[in-house]
C-alpha atoms as a printed R data frame, in Angstrom:
    type eleno elety resid chain resno      x      y      z
1   ATOM     1    CA   MET     A     1  2.926 31.572 29.240
2   ATOM     2    CA   ARG     A     2 -0.155 29.116 30.065
3   ATOM     3    CA   ILE     A     3 -1.620 26.840 27.331
4   ATOM     4    CA   SER     A     4 -4.601 28.217 27.472
5   ATOM     5    CA   GLU     A     5 -3.068 31.744 26.587
6   ATOM     6    CA   ILE     A     6 -1.743 30.083 23.737
7   ATOM     7    CA   ILE     A     7 -5.272 28.431 22.961
8   ATOM     8    CA   THR     A     8 -6.847 32.087 23.360
9   ATOM     9    CA   THR     A     9 -3.866 33.937 20.773
10  ATOM    10    CA   LEU     A    10 -3.916 31.707 18.417
11  ATOM    11    CA   GLY     A    11 -7.846 30.851 18.303
12  ATOM    12    CA   ALA     A    12 -6.915 27.159 18.838
13  ATOM    13    CA   GLU     A    13 -8.998 24.368 19.123
14  ATOM    14    CA   VAL     A    14 -8.061 21.554 21.489
15  ATOM    15    CA   LEU     A    15 -7.718 18.086 20.347
16  ATOM    16    CA   THR     A    16 -6.820 16.061 23.442
17  ATOM    17    CA   GLU     A    17 -9.212 14.846 25.940
18  ATOM    18    CA   GLY     A    18 -8.828 16.283 29.381
19  ATOM    19    CA   ALA     A    19 -5.854 18.450 28.665
20  ATOM    20    CA   ASP     A    20 -4.663 20.954 31.381
21  ATOM    21    CA   THR     A    21 -4.639 24.141 29.788
22  ATOM    22    CA   SER     A    22 -3.288 26.091 32.464
23  ATOM    23    CA   ARG     A    23  0.211 24.641 32.292
24  ATOM    24    CA   GLU     A    24  3.175 26.830 32.175
25  ATOM    25    CA   VAL     A    25  5.547 26.870 29.063
26  ATOM    26    CA   HIS     A    26  8.713 28.971 28.557
27  ATOM    27    CA   ALA     A    27  9.751 28.558 25.118
28  ATOM    28    CA   ALA     A    28  8.494 27.337 21.765
29  ATOM    29    CA   CYS     A    29 10.127 25.592 18.073
30  ATOM    30    CA   GLY     A    30  8.585 25.870 15.190
31  ATOM    31    CA   SER     A    31 10.118 23.193 12.366
32  ATOM    32    CA   ASP     A    32  8.287 20.515  9.991
33  ATOM    33    CA   MET     A    33 11.915 18.754 10.239
34  ATOM    34    CA   MET     A    34 12.017 16.312 13.131
35  ATOM    35    CA   SER     A    35 15.613 15.769 12.663
36  ATOM    36    CA   ASP     A    36 16.181 19.581 13.274
37  ATOM    37    CA   VAL     A    37 14.134 19.561 16.557
38  ATOM    38    CA   LEU     A    38 16.188 16.682 17.974
39  ATOM    39    CA   ALA     A    39 19.458 18.127 16.488
40  ATOM    40    CA   TYR     A    40 19.128 21.789 17.859
41  ATOM    41    CA   VAL     A    41 16.334 22.405 20.436
42  ATOM    42    CA   LYS     A    42 16.887 22.035 23.567
43  ATOM    43    CA   ASP     A    43 14.384 22.419 26.892
44  ATOM    44    CA   GLN     A    44 11.212 23.436 24.793
45  ATOM    45    CA   GLY     A    45  7.984 23.302 25.891
46  ATOM    46    CA   VAL     A    46  5.629 23.902 22.593
47  ATOM    47    CA   LEU     A    47  6.379 22.689 19.126
48  ATOM    48    CA   ILE     A    48  4.775 24.169 16.269
49  ATOM    49    CA   THR     A    49  4.757 22.133 13.025
50  ATOM    50    CA   GLY     A    50  2.406 21.673 10.166
51  ATOM    51    CA   LEU     A    51  3.193 17.735  9.896
52  ATOM    52    CA   THR     A    52  0.660 15.158 11.845
53  ATOM    53    CA   ASN     A    53  2.218 12.057 11.871
54  ATOM    54    CA   PRO     A    54  3.241  9.956 15.057
55  ATOM    55    CA   GLN     A    55  6.816 10.957 14.782
56  ATOM    56    CA   VAL     A    56  5.972 14.109 15.599
57  ATOM    57    CA   VAL     A    57  4.494 13.203 19.132
58  ATOM    58    CA   ARG     A    58  7.569 10.688 19.833
59  ATOM    59    CA   THR     A    59  9.818 13.796 19.226
60  ATOM    60    CA   ALA     A    60  8.149 15.883 21.350
61  ATOM    61    CA   SER     A    61  8.175 13.448 23.915
62  ATOM    62    CA   MET     A    62 11.641 12.704 23.765
63  ATOM    63    CA   MET     A    63 12.337 16.483 24.121
64  ATOM    64    CA   ASP     A    64 10.026 16.973 26.927
65  ATOM    65    CA   MET     A    65  7.738 19.173 25.153
66  ATOM    66    CA   VAL     A    66  4.120 19.369 26.435
67  ATOM    67    CA   CYS     A    67  2.208 20.677 23.899
68  ATOM    68    CA   ILE     A    68  2.051 20.236 20.000
69  ATOM    69    CA   VAL     A    69  0.177 23.132 17.921
70  ATOM    70    CA   PHE     A    70 -0.401 21.669 14.063
71  ATOM    71    CA   VAL     A    71 -0.987 24.793 11.949
72  ATOM    72    CA   ARG     A    72 -2.431 25.561  8.668
73  ATOM    73    CA   GLY     A    73 -5.895 23.960  9.883
74  ATOM    74    CA   LYS     A    74 -4.161 20.542  9.806
75  ATOM    75    CA   ARG     A    75 -5.755 17.996 12.335
76  ATOM    76    CA   PRO     A    76 -3.944 14.608 13.178
77  ATOM    77    CA   ASP     A    77 -5.775 11.223 12.898
78  ATOM    78    CA   ASN     A    78 -6.945  9.449 16.115
79  ATOM    79    CA   THR     A    79 -3.930  7.249 16.466
80  ATOM    80    CA   VAL     A    80 -1.424 10.319 16.708
81  ATOM    81    CA   LEU     A    81 -4.167 12.022 19.106
82  ATOM    82    CA   GLN     A    82 -4.129  8.579 21.373
83  ATOM    83    CA   LEU     A    83 -0.275  8.714 21.269
84  ATOM    84    CA   ALA     A    84 -0.119 12.259 22.526
85  ATOM    85    CA   GLU     A    85 -2.544 11.254 25.271
86  ATOM    86    CA   GLU     A    86 -0.437  8.489 26.393
87  ATOM    87    CA   PHE     A    87  2.783 10.885 26.436
88  ATOM    88    CA   GLY     A    88  0.459 13.774 28.236
89  ATOM    89    CA   ILE     A    89  1.353 16.021 25.291
90  ATOM    90    CA   ILE     A    90 -1.839 18.620 24.934
91  ATOM    91    CA   VAL     A    91 -2.318 18.602 21.193
92  ATOM    92    CA   LEU     A    92 -3.684 22.335 19.640
93  ATOM    93    CA   ALA     A    93 -5.106 23.053 15.930
94  ATOM    94    CA   THR     A    94 -4.744 26.587 14.563
95  ATOM    95    CA   GLN     A    95 -5.710 27.917 10.815
96  ATOM    96    CA   HIS     A    96 -2.905 30.384 11.223
97  ATOM    97    CA   THR     A    97  0.366 29.599  9.155
98  ATOM    98    CA   MET     A    98  3.373 28.134 11.090
99  ATOM    99    CA   TYR     A    99  5.327 31.944 10.222
100 ATOM   100    CA   ASN     A   100  2.256 33.597 11.755
101 ATOM   101    CA   THR     A   101  2.205 31.587 14.595
102 ATOM   102    CA   CYS     A   102  5.280 31.706 15.779
103 ATOM   103    CA   GLY     A   103  5.293 35.623 15.452
104 ATOM   104    CA   MET     A   104  2.064 35.444 17.315
105 ATOM   105    CA   LEU     A   105  3.584 33.818 20.167
106 ATOM   106    CA   TYR     A   106  6.813 35.508 19.873
107 ATOM   107    CA   GLU     A   107  4.980 38.994 20.297
108 ATOM   108    CA   LYS     A   108  2.924 37.612 23.405
109 ATOM   109    CA   GLY     A   109  6.201 36.771 25.037
110 ATOM   110    CA   LEU     A   110  6.821 33.168 24.203
111 ATOM   111    CA   HIS     A   111 10.270 32.674 22.934
112 ATOM   112    CA   GLY     A   112 13.108 30.207 22.123
113 ATOM   113    CA   GLY     A   113 14.747 27.821 23.836
114 ATOM   114    CA   ASN     A   114 18.566 27.044 24.085
115 ATOM   115    CA   ASN     A   115 19.882 26.053 20.661
116 ATOM   116    CA   THR     A   116 23.307 24.643 19.840
117 ATOM   117    CA   ALA     A   117 23.605 26.120 16.511
118 ATOM   118    CA   GLN     A   118 23.942 29.873 16.143
């Protein structure tokens, strides 16, 4: 799925300047616990979260994610957006809840990646 399709599906707003929304992603992860993302998630493309602190961007970068979707209308501050731009991570914001966001993307064919825990 292309990031542009995620934007359309979620009615999301692009928060990072010069974002290449033609990039492909093949999996997603929804979590507000970055320790879970680090412990269980591998080879993801999109991180869906309600947390808006810099640790989210650092975690996404460590896991080679290319896009972060902030849910429930949350918007990170400029420090977070600048950090995301430095790492080349596209940041989106949607009004949908995390549950609905994950469901909408799953329905369109974007599934979870490899998990170490079942």
